[in-house]
PDB file of C-alpha atoms in Angstrom:
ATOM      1  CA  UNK W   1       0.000   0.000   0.000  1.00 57.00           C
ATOM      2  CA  UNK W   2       1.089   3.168  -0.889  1.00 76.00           C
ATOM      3  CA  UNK W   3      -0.533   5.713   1.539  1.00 92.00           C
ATOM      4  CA  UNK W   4      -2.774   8.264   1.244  1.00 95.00           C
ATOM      5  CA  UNK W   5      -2.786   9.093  -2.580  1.00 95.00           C
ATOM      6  CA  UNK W   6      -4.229  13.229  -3.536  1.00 97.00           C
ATOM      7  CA  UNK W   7      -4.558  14.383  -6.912  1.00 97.00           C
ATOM      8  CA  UNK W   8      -3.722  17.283  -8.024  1.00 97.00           C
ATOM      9  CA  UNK W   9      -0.792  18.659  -5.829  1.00 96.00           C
ATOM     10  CA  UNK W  10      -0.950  21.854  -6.928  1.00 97.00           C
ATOM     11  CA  UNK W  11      -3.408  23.682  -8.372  1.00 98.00           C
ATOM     12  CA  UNK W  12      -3.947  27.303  -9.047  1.00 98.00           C
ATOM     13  CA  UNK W  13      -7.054  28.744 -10.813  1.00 98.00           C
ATOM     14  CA  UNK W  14      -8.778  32.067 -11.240  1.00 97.00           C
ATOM     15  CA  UNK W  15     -11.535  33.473  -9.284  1.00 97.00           C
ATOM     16  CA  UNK W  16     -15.045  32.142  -9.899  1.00 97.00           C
ATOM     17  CA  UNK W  17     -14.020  28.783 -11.160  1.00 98.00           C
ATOM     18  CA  UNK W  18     -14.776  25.698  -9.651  1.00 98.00           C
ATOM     19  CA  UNK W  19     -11.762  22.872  -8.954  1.00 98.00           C
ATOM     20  CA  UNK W  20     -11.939  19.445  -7.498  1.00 98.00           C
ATOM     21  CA  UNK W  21      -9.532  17.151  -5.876  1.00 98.00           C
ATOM     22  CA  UNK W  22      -9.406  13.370  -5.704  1.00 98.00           C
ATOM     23  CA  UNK W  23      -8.398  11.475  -2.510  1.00 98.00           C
ATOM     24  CA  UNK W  24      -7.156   7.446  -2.957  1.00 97.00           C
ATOM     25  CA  UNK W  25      -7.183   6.631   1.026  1.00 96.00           C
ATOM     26  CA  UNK W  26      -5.419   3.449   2.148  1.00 94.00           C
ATOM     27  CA  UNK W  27      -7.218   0.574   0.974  1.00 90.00           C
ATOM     28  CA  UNK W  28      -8.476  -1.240   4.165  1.00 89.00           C
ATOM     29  CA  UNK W  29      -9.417   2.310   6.077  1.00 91.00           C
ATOM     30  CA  UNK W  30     -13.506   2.639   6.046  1.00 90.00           C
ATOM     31  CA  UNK W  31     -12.786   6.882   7.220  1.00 93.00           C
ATOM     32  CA  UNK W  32     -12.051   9.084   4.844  1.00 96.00           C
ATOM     33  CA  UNK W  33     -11.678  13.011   6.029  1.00 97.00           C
ATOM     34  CA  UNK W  34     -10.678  16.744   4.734  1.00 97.00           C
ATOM     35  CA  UNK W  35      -8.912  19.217   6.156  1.00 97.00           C
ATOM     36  CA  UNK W  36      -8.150  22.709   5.263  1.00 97.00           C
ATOM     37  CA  UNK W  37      -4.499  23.871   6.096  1.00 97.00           C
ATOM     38  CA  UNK W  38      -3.232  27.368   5.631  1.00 95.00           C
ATOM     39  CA  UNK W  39       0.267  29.042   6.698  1.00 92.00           C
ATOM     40  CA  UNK W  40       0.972  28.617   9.891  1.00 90.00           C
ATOM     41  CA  UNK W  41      -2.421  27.016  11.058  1.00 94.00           C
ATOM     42  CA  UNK W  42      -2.831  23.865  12.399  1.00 95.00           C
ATOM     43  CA  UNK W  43      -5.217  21.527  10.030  1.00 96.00           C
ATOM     44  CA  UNK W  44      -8.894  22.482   9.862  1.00 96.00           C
ATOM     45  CA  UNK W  45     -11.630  19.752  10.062  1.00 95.00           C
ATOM     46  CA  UNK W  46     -14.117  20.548   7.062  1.00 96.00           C
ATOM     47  CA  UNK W  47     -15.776  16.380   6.594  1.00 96.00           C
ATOM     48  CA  UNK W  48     -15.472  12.927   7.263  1.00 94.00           C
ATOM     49  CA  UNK W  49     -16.913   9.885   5.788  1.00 95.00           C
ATOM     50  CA  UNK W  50     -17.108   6.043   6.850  1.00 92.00           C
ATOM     51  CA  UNK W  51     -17.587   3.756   3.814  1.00 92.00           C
ATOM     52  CA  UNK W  52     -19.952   6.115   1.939  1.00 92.00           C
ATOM     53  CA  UNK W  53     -21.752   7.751   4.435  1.00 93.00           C
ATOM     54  CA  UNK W  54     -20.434  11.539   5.151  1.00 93.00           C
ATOM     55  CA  UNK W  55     -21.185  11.492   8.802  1.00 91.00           C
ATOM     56  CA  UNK W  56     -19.963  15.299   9.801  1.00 90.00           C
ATOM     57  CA  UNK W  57     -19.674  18.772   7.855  1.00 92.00           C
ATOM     58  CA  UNK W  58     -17.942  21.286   9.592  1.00 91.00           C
ATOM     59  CA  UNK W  59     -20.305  24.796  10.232  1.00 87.00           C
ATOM     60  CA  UNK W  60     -17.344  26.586   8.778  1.00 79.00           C
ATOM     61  CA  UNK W  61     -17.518  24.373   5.306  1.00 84.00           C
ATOM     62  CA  UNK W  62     -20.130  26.937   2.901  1.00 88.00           C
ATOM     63  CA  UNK W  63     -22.153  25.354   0.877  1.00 93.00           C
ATOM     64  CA  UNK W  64     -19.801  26.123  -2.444  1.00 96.00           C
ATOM     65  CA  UNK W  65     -17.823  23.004  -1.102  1.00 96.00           C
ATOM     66  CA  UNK W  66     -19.141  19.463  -1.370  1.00 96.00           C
ATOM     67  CA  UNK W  67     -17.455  16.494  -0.922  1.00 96.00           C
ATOM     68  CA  UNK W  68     -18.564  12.510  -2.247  1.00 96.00           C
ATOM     69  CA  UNK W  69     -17.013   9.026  -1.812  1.00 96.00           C
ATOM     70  CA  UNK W  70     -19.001   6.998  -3.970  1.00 91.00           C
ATOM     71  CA  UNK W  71     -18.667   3.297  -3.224  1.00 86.00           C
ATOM     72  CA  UNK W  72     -16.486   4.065  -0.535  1.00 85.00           C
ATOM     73  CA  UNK W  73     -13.716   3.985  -2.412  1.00 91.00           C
ATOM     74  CA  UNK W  74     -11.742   7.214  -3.478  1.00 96.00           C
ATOM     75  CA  UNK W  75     -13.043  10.815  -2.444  1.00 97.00           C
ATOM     76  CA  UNK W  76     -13.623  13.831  -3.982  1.00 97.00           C
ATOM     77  CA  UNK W  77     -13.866  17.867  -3.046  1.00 97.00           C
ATOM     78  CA  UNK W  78     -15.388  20.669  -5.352  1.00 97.00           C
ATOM     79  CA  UNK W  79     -15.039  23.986  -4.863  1.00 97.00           C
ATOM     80  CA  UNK W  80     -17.271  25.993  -7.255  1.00 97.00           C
ATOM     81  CA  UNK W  81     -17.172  29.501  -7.452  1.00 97.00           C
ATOM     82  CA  UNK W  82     -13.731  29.569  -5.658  1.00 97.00           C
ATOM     83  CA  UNK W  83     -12.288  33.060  -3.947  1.00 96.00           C
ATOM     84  CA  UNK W  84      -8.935  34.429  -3.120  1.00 96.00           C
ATOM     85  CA  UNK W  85      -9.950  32.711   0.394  1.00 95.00           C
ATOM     86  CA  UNK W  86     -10.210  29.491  -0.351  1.00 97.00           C
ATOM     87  CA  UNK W  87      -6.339  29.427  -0.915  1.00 97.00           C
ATOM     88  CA  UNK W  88      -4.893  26.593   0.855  1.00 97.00           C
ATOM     89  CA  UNK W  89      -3.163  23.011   1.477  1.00 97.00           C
ATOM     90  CA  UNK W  90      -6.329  20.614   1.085  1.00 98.00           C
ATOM     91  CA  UNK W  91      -5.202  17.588   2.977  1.00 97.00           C
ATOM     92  CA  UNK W  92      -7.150  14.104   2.686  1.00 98.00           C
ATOM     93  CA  UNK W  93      -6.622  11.292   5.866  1.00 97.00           C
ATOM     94  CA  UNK W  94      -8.261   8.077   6.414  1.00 95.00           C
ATOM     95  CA  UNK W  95      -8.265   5.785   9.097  1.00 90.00           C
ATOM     96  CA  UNK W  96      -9.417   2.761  11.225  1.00 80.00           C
ATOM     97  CA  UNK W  97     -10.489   2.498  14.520  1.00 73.00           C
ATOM     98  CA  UNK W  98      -7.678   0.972  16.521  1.00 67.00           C
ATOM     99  CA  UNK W  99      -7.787  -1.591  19.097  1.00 64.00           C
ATOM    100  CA  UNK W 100      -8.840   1.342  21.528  1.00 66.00           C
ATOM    101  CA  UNK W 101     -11.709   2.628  19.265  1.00 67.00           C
ATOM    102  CA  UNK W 102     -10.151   5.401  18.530  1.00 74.00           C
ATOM    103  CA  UNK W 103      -9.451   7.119  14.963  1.00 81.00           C
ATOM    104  CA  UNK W 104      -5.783   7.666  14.118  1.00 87.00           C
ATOM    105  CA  UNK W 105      -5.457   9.436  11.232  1.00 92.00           C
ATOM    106  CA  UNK W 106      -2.711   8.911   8.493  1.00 94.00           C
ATOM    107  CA  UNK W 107      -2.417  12.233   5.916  1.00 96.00           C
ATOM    108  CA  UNK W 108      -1.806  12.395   2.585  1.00 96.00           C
ATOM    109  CA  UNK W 109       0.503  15.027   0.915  1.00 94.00           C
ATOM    110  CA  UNK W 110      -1.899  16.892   0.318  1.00 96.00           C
ATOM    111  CA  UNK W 111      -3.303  19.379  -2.828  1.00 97.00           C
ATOM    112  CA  UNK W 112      -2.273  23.019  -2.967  1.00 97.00           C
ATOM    113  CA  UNK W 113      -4.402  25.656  -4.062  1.00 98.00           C
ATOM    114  CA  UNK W 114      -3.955  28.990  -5.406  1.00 98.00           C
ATOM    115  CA  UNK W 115      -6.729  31.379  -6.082  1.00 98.00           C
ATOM    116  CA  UNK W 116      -5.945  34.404  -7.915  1.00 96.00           C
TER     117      UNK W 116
ATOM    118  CA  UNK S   1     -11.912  24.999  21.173  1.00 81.00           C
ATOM    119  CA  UNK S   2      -9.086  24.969  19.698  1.00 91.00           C
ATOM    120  CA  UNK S   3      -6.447  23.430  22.250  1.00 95.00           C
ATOM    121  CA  UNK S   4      -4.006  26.199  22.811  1.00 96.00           C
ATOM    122  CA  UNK S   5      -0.084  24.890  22.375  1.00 97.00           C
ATOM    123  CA  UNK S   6       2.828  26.590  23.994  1.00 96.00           C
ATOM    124  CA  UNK S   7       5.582  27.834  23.205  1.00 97.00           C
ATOM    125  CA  UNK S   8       5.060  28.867  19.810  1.00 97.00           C
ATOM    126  CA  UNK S   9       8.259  27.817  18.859  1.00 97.00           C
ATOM    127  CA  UNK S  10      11.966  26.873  19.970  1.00 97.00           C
ATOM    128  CA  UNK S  11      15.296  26.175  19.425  1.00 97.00           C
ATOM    129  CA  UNK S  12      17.445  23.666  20.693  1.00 95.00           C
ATOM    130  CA  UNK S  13      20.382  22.445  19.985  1.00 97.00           C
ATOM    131  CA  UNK S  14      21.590  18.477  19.199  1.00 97.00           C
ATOM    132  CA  UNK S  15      21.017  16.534  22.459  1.00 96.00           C
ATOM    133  CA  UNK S  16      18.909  19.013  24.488  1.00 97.00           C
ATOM    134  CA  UNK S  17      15.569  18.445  25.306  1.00 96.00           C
ATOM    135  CA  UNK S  18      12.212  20.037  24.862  1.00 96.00           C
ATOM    136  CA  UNK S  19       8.462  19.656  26.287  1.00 97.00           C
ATOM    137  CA  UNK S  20       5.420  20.944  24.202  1.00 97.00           C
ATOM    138  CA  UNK S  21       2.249  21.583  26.375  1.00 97.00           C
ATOM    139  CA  UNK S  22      -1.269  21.328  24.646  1.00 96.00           C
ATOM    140  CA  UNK S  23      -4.273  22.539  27.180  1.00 95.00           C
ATOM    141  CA  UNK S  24      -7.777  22.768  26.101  1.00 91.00           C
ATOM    142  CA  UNK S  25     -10.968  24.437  27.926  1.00 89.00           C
ATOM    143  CA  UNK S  26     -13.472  21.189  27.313  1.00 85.00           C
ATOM    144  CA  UNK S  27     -12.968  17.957  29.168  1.00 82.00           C
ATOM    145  CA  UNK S  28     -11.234  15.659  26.899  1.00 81.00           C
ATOM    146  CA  UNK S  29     -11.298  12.100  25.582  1.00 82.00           C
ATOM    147  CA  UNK S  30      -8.119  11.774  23.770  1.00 86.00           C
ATOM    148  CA  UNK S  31      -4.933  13.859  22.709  1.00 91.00           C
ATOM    149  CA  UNK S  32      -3.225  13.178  19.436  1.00 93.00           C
ATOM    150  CA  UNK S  33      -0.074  14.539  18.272  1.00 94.00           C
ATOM    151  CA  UNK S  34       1.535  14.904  15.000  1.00 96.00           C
ATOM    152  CA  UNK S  35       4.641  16.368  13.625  1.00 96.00           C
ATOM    153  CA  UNK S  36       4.674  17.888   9.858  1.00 96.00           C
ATOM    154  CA  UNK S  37       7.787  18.603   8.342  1.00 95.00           C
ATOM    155  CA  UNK S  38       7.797  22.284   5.752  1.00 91.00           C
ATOM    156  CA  UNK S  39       6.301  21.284   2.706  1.00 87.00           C
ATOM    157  CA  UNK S  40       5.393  17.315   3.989  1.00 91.00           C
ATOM    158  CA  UNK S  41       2.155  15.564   5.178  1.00 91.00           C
ATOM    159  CA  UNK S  42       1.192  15.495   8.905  1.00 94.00           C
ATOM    160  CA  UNK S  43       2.929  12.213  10.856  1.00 94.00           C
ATOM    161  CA  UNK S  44       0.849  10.782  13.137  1.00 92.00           C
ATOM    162  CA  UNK S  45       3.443  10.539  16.611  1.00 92.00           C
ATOM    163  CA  UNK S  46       1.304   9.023  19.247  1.00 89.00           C
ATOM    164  CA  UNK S  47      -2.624   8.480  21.059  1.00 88.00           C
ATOM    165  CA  UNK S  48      -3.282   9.652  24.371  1.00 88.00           C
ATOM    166  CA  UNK S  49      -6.546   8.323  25.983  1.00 82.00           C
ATOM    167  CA  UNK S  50      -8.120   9.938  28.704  1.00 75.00           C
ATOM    168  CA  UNK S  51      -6.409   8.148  32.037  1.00 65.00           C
ATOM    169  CA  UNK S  52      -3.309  10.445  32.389  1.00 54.00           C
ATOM    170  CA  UNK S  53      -1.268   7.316  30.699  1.00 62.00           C
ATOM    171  CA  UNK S  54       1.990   8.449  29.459  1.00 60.00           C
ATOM    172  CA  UNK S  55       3.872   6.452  26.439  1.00 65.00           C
ATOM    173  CA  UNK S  56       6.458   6.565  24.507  1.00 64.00           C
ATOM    174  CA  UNK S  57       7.941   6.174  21.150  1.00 68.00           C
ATOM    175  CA  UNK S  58      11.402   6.106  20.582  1.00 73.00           C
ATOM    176  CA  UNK S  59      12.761   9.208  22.459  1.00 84.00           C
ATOM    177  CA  UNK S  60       9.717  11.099  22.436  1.00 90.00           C
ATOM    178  CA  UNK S  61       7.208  10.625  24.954  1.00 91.00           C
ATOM    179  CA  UNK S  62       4.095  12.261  26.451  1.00 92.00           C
ATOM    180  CA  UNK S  63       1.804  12.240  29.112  1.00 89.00           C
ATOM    181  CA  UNK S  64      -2.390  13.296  29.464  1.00 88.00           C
ATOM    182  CA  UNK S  65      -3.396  15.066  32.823  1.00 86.00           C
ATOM    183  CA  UNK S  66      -7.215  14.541  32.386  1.00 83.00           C
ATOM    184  CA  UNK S  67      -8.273  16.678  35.193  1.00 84.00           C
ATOM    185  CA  UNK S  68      -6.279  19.501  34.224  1.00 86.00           C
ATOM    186  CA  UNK S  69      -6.913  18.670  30.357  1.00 89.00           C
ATOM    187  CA  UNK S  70      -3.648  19.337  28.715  1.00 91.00           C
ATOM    188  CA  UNK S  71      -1.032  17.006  27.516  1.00 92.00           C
ATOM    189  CA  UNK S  72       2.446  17.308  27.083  1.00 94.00           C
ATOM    190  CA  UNK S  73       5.180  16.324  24.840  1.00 95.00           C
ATOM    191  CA  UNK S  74       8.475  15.202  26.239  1.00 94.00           C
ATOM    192  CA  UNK S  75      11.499  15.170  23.294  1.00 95.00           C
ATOM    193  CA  UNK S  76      14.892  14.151  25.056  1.00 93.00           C
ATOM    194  CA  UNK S  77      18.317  14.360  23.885  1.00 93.00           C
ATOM    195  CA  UNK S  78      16.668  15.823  20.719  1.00 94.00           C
ATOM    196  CA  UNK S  79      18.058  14.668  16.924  1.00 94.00           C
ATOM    197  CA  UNK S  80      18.079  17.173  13.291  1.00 95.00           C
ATOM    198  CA  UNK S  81      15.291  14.752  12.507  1.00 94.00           C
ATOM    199  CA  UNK S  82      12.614  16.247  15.038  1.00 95.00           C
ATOM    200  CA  UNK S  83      12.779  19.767  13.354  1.00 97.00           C
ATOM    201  CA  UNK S  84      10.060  20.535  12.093  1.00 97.00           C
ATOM    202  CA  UNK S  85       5.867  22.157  13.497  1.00 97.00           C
ATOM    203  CA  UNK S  86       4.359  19.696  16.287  1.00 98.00           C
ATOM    204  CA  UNK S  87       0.345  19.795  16.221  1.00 97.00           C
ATOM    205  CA  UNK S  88      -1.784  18.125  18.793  1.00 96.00           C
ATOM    206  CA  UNK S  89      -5.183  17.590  17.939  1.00 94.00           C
ATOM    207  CA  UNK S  90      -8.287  17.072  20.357  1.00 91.00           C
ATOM    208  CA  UNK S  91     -11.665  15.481  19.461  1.00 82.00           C
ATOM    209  CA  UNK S  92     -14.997  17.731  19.786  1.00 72.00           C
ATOM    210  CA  UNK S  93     -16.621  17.924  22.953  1.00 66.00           C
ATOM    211  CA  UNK S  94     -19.195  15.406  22.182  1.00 66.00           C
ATOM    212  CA  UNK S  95     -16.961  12.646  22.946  1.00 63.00           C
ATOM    213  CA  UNK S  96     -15.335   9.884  21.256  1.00 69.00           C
ATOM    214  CA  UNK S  97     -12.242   9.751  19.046  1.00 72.00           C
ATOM    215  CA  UNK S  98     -13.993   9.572  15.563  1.00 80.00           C
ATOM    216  CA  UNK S  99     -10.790  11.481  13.763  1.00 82.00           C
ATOM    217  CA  UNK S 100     -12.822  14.881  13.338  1.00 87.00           C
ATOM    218  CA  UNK S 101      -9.784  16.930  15.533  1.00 91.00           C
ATOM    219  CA  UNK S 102      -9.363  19.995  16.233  1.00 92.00           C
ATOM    220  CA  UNK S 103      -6.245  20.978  16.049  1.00 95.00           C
ATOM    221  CA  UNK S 104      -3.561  23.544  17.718  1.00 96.00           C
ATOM    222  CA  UNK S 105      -1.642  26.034  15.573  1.00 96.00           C
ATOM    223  CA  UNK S 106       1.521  24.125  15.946  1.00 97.00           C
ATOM    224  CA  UNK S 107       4.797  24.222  18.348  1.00 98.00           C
ATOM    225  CA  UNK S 108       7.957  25.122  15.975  1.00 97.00           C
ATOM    226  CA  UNK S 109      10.997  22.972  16.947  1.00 97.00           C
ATOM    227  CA  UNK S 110      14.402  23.826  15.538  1.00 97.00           C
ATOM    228  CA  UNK S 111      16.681  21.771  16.527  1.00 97.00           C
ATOM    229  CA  UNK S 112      20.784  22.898  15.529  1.00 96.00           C
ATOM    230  CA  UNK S 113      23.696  21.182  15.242  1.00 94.00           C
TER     231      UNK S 113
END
C-alpha cells in the first residue's frame, strides 16, 4: 500500500471557477476526512466519511464546497465559485479504529491551491 | 476549542531536550499529536486516551493530565530529525475519538547542530 494518494498537488485557478480534488485513502481504512491547512495554522476539520456515508460537515464548510465518496472507495472535493480565500493546502486522511476505538489518522501530501 | 499549544516555537540544539504543552478548555477524551515537516504531510506521533497514561515512542514521549486537560510532549536528547511544526489535535466535545480533531496552531521545533 502506498498511503494516502491526492490528486492534483498543486493547483492554481482564477476566481469564480470551480476545482476538485481526488483522494485514494489506504485501501483497508472505512474513514475518509478533509482538512483545510493554511500558513501557519494547524489543520482544519471541514468532513469525514465512513464507507460512503459523510457522517460530519464542519459549520465553517459553505455550501460552495461538497465532498462525495461513492462506493467508498476514493473521495472527492469541489469547490465551485472559488475566492482568493479558499487558498490553501487541502489535505485528505483516512483511518481505522484501533484496538482502543479510537481514529488515528494517516495524511496524505496533500493538494495546494492557489486562487488568484 | 481549539487546544491552545505553547511555546510557539523553539530552538534547541543536538542533544537538548524540549516539552510541548497542549491545554484545552473542554474535558477531553483523547490527545493526538503529529509532527509535519515544511512542505510534507502530517505524521501521526502518538494516542493519548483519557487516564493520564503516558507512552512513549522512541525518544519522544508524552503524558495526558485529564483533570487539568492538557497534555504534554516530552522530546529528550533531541536529533536534526525532530525539526520541524508539532500539532496536537483534540476530538470535539461530544466525545469519542472519531478522527474529526481539532487541532492547535503548531509548536515550531528547531533543533541545531
Amino acid at each position: 500500500d502506498t498511503g494516502v494518494s491526492q490528486n492534483p498537488r498543486h493547483k492554481i485557478t482564477k476566481r469564480g471557477q470551480n476545482v476538485t480534488f481526488r483522494c485514494d485513502p489506504i485501501s483497508e481504512h472505512n474513514r475518509l476526512y478533509w482538512y483545510r491547512q493554511t500558513l501557519g495554522q494547524g489543520p482544519e476539520f471541514l468532513t469525514y466519511f465512513q464507507n460512503e456515508a459523510q457522517l460530519e460537515k464542519s459549520r465553517l464548510l459553505s455550501d460552495r464546497f461538497s465532498a462525495e465518496r461513492p462506493k467508498g472507495s476514493f473521495s472527492t472535493l469541489e469547490i465551485q465559485r472559488t475566492e482568493q480565500g479558499d487558498s490553501a493546502m487541502y489535505l485528505c486522511a483516512s483511518s481505522s479504529p484501533g484496538g482502543t476505538g479510537a481514529n488515528v489518522l494517516t495524511f496524505g501530501a496533500g493538494s495546494r491551491l492557489t486562487v488568484l | 476549542q481549539q487546544p491552545v499549544q505553547s511555546p510557539q516555537a523553539v530552538i534547541l540544539r543536538e542533544g537538548e531536550d524540549a516539552v510541548i504543552n497542549c491545554s484545552s478548555s473542554k474535558a477531553l477524551y483523547s490527545v493526538h499529536w503529529y509532527r509535519q515537516k515544511h512542505g510534507e504531510a502530517p505524521v501521526f506521533l502518538m494516542i493519548l486516551l483519557k487516564g493520564g497514561e503516558q507512552k512513549g515512542h522512541d525518544k519522544i514521549s508524552a503524558s495526558f493530565n485529564e483533570k487539568k486537560q492538557q497534555s504534554s510532549l516530552y522530546l529528550t536528547a533531541s536529533q536534526l530529525s525532530y525539526s520541524g511544526t508539532y500539532f496536537c489535535g483534540t476530538d470535539p466535545p461530544n466525545g469519542g475519538s472519531q478522527g474529526n480533531l481539532i487541532f492547535g496552531k503548531g509548536t515550531k521545533l528547531s533543533v541545531k547542530p
